Each structure stands twice: as C-alpha cells, then as structure tokens.
Short mmCIF file of C-alpha atoms in Angstrom, two decimals:
data_model
loop_
_atom_site.label_atom_id
_atom_site.label_comp_id
_atom_site.label_asym_id
_atom_site.label_seq_id
_atom_site.Cartn_x
_atom_site.Cartn_y
_atom_site.Cartn_z
CA UNK A 1 19.91 1.70 -12.38
CA UNK A 2 17.35 4.09 -11.00
CA UNK A 3 18.57 4.32 -7.44
CA UNK A 4 18.54 7.93 -6.36
CA UNK A 5 22.33 8.11 -6.13
CA UNK A 6 22.72 6.65 -9.65
CA UNK A 7 20.31 9.25 -11.00
CA UNK A 8 22.37 11.96 -9.29
CA UNK A 9 25.56 10.59 -10.89
CA UNK A 10 23.89 10.53 -14.32
CA UNK A 11 22.91 14.21 -13.97
CA UNK A 12 26.36 15.19 -12.65
CA UNK A 13 27.91 13.52 -15.72
CA UNK A 14 25.80 15.82 -17.91
CA UNK A 15 23.21 13.29 -19.03
CA UNK A 16 19.47 12.92 -18.62
CA UNK A 17 17.47 9.80 -17.92
CA UNK A 18 14.19 8.05 -18.63
CA UNK A 19 13.57 5.20 -16.17
CA UNK A 20 10.70 3.21 -14.75
CA UNK A 21 9.66 4.27 -11.28
CA UNK A 22 8.05 2.12 -8.59
CA UNK A 23 4.68 3.67 -7.75
CA UNK A 24 4.26 1.70 -4.52
CA UNK A 25 7.30 3.52 -3.08
CA UNK A 26 5.95 7.00 -3.85
CA UNK A 27 4.87 9.47 -1.19
CA UNK A 28 1.22 9.74 -0.19
CA UNK A 29 1.05 13.15 -1.90
CA UNK A 30 2.17 11.70 -5.23
CA UNK A 31 -0.12 8.66 -4.88
CA UNK A 32 -3.11 10.91 -4.16
CA UNK A 33 -2.41 12.65 -7.47
CA UNK A 34 -1.92 9.32 -9.29
CA UNK A 35 -5.30 7.98 -8.16
CA UNK A 36 -7.14 11.27 -8.75
CA UNK A 37 -8.94 10.86 -12.09
CA UNK A 38 -8.57 14.57 -12.85
CA UNK A 39 -5.83 15.44 -15.28
CA UNK A 40 -5.59 12.17 -17.18
CA UNK A 41 -5.46 12.52 -20.95
CA UNK A 42 -5.72 10.16 -23.89
CA UNK A 43 -2.97 10.30 -26.49
CA UNK A 44 -4.00 10.75 -30.07
CA UNK A 45 -2.99 7.62 -31.97
CA UNK A 46 -1.33 9.56 -34.78
CA UNK A 47 1.09 11.18 -32.32
CA UNK A 48 2.76 7.98 -31.21
CA UNK A 49 3.18 4.36 -32.11
CA UNK A 50 0.12 3.23 -30.17
CA UNK A 51 -0.19 -0.55 -30.15
CA UNK A 52 -3.45 -1.96 -28.83
CA UNK A 53 -1.87 -5.42 -28.53
CA UNK A 54 0.63 -4.00 -26.05
CA UNK A 55 -1.47 -1.42 -24.19
CA UNK A 56 -5.07 -2.62 -24.57
CA UNK A 57 -8.10 -0.60 -25.56
CA UNK A 58 -7.78 2.01 -22.83
CA UNK A 59 -4.57 3.98 -22.41
CA UNK A 60 -4.26 7.34 -20.65
CA UNK A 61 -1.57 9.37 -18.97
CA UNK A 62 -0.92 12.19 -16.54
CA UNK A 63 2.24 14.24 -16.02
CA UNK A 64 3.25 15.13 -12.47
CA UNK A 65 6.05 17.65 -12.07
CA UNK A 66 8.20 17.07 -9.02
CA UNK A 67 11.62 17.47 -7.48
CA UNK A 68 13.48 14.25 -6.82
CA UNK A 69 15.23 14.87 -3.50
CA UNK A 70 18.42 12.90 -3.09
CA UNK A 71 20.34 12.67 0.18
CA UNK A 72 23.92 11.43 0.04
CA UNK A 73 25.68 9.48 2.76
CA UNK A 74 27.52 12.68 3.67
CA UNK A 75 24.25 14.47 4.36
CA UNK A 76 24.23 16.55 1.17
CA UNK A 77 20.86 17.16 -0.44
CA UNK A 78 20.37 17.39 -4.20
CA UNK A 79 17.15 18.23 -6.02
CA UNK A 80 16.53 17.09 -9.58
CA UNK A 81 13.49 18.55 -11.36
CA UNK A 82 11.61 15.70 -13.04
CA UNK A 83 8.46 14.79 -14.85
CA UNK A 84 6.73 11.71 -13.58
CA UNK A 85 4.61 10.28 -16.37
CA UNK A 86 1.85 8.12 -14.95
CA UNK A 87 0.19 5.78 -17.41
CA UNK A 88 -2.88 3.60 -17.09
CA UNK A 89 -3.42 0.71 -19.47
CA UNK A 90 -6.39 -1.67 -19.48
CA UNK A 91 -4.12 -4.47 -20.69
CA UNK A 92 -1.66 -3.86 -17.87
CA UNK A 93 -4.57 -3.79 -15.38
CA UNK A 94 -5.67 -7.23 -16.61
CA UNK A 95 -2.09 -8.57 -16.37
CA UNK A 96 -1.60 -7.10 -12.87
CA UNK A 97 -4.88 -8.63 -11.69
CA UNK A 98 -3.97 -12.05 -13.08
CA UNK A 99 -0.53 -11.90 -11.45
CA UNK A 100 -2.02 -10.91 -8.08
CA UNK A 101 -4.59 -13.74 -8.32
CA UNK A 102 -1.77 -16.19 -9.06
CA UNK A 103 0.12 -14.99 -5.97
CA UNK A 104 -3.03 -15.19 -3.82
CA UNK A 105 -3.43 -18.83 -4.93
CA UNK A 106 0.20 -19.48 -3.96
CA UNK A 107 -0.45 -17.84 -0.59
CA UNK A 108 -3.46 -20.11 -0.03
CA UNK A 109 -1.31 -23.14 -0.89
CA UNK A 110 1.28 -21.97 1.64
CA UNK A 111 -1.43 -21.71 4.31
CA UNK A 112 -2.14 -25.39 3.74
CA UNK A 113 1.55 -26.15 4.45
CA UNK A 114 2.51 -23.66 7.21
CA UNK A 115 5.98 -25.15 7.55
CA UNK A 116 6.89 -23.58 4.20
CA UNK A 117 6.12 -20.04 5.34
CA UNK A 118 8.86 -17.82 6.76
CA UNK A 119 7.79 -14.38 8.01
CA UNK A 120 11.01 -12.74 6.89
CA UNK A 121 10.40 -13.66 3.27
CA UNK A 122 7.68 -11.47 1.76
CA UNK A 123 8.15 -12.55 -1.85
CA UNK A 124 5.83 -14.42 -4.13
CA UNK A 125 2.68 -15.65 -2.41
CA UNK A 126 4.16 -14.84 1.01
CA UNK A 127 3.57 -11.14 0.42
CA UNK A 128 -0.14 -11.82 0.92
CA UNK A 129 0.27 -13.63 4.24
CA UNK A 130 0.12 -12.01 7.66
CA UNK A 131 1.47 -13.54 10.84
CA UNK A 132 -1.19 -13.58 13.56
CA UNK A 133 0.68 -15.00 16.53
CA UNK A 134 4.12 -15.62 17.96
CA UNK A 135 3.80 -19.18 16.77
CA UNK A 136 4.02 -19.78 13.04
CA UNK A 137 0.34 -19.03 12.39
CA UNK A 138 -0.63 -17.07 9.27
CA UNK A 139 -3.75 -15.81 7.52
CA UNK A 140 -4.42 -14.32 4.12
CA UNK A 141 -3.70 -10.57 4.30
CA UNK A 142 -6.81 -9.10 2.66
CA UNK A 143 -5.59 -5.53 3.28
CA UNK A 144 -2.37 -6.15 1.33
CA UNK A 145 -4.38 -7.66 -1.52
CA UNK A 146 -6.73 -4.64 -1.64
CA UNK A 147 -3.79 -2.22 -1.39
CA UNK A 148 -2.06 -3.82 -4.38
CA UNK A 149 -5.32 -3.94 -6.36
CA UNK A 150 -5.40 -0.12 -6.42
CA UNK A 151 -2.25 -0.13 -8.56
CA UNK A 152 -3.63 -2.41 -11.29
CA UNK A 153 -2.90 -0.90 -14.69
CA UNK A 154 -0.77 1.99 -13.44
CA UNK A 155 2.86 2.49 -14.39
CA UNK A 156 5.30 5.35 -13.84
CA UNK A 157 8.18 6.63 -15.92
CA UNK A 158 10.38 9.38 -14.52
CA UNK A 159 12.54 11.63 -16.64
CA UNK A 160 14.89 14.51 -16.01
CA UNK A 161 14.46 15.62 -19.65
CA UNK A 162 11.49 17.85 -18.89
CA UNK A 163 11.37 19.44 -22.33
CA UNK A 164 10.52 16.09 -23.97
CA UNK A 165 6.87 15.58 -24.80
CA UNK A 166 4.95 12.68 -23.32
CA UNK A 167 4.90 10.94 -26.69
CA UNK A 168 8.67 11.32 -27.06
CA UNK A 169 9.25 9.88 -23.58
CA UNK A 170 6.83 6.98 -24.12
CA UNK A 171 8.31 6.15 -27.51
CA UNK A 172 11.89 6.28 -26.15
CA UNK A 173 10.96 4.14 -23.16
CA UNK A 174 9.04 1.68 -25.35
CA UNK A 175 12.06 1.35 -27.66
CA UNK A 176 14.29 0.67 -24.65
CA UNK A 177 11.82 -1.96 -23.41
CA UNK A 178 11.89 -3.70 -26.82
CA UNK A 179 15.70 -3.75 -26.77
CA UNK A 180 15.77 -5.20 -23.24
CA UNK A 181 13.25 -7.90 -24.22
CA UNK A 182 15.54 -9.09 -27.01
CA UNK A 183 18.24 -10.18 -24.53
#
C-alpha cells in the first residue's frame, strides 16, 4: 500500500494516510535524526491507550517533519508534507533481537551446508551471509548483523495528516494493526 505512487494517488483522491514506513530504506539524514537521542519524548499514559504488554516498559517517540518526494514514470515530481513518527519500544527491541539471533543461527546452519546458499537470495538467514570468492564460499556477515542491530526497537509511521497529534496517530495505527491481526 505505501509505495510512493500509491501515496500520491491517495492524496490526489483527497484522502490522507497513516502507514508503516521502513526505516532501513530512509536517507542518511533521516536516520541520523532517528538515532540521535535528542528530541525523544515519553507519552503520558493517560493520553493514550498505553499497553505495557504490547510496548514494554520503555516507549518513546520523536516526530520528524519531512517532504515525501515522489517521482513518476513521466518525470513529474510531487512533494507531500508528512510527519514521520519514530517510536522506540523496549519490547520491540527484545523481539527484533530475538528474530535477528534466529536468523543468525539459520545463517550458521547454511554455512554448514554451502550447497543450500544462493547469493541472489538474501532472505531469511541468507541476509547475514557474505560471498567471499567467485566459488560458492560464504562467511557470516558481521557488518550486516551490526547494521541491523542499530534498528532494534525502532519503528516508523508516516502520515500526511499533519494536524493529528502523536497520540491520535498511534491510536489510529494501533487500531488498524488490531483489525489486520484478526484476519
């Protein structure tokens, strides 16, 4: 849903959006702001439906204003003003770490059976393998593991509805997430 062209079509139809956004695909400038501790805030529990079972003990957020620049196939450029709400959750950090460790274990298993590794496929445990020669020789990619570790606990939600408060956006997104989980 949240391809840039789809977001453009949503805005052209007169609607706004609240969608998840992949942090790992963000520009260096945005990522520098994400990982800068300055500007993070803690939401007051009474202002939103805070659930420690879902978010863990530590939950904080930062709002980054930006323009989403969309280039069409015809070379047209559109700019959509957005808020990027970056959240950090201790529970999500724990889950991300566990998932990465599971994939590292899969990568190690693949190294024991090199015939199962294909360089073109960077999914699952393969994303943590690096080819070291023209032959089918691989090693564990420690840099990729460290790079992914930086993102533990972070999540991004982008919205074109800039007048909505952070709590309104988080509650709306959380409600959407609950609906999606029921299917």
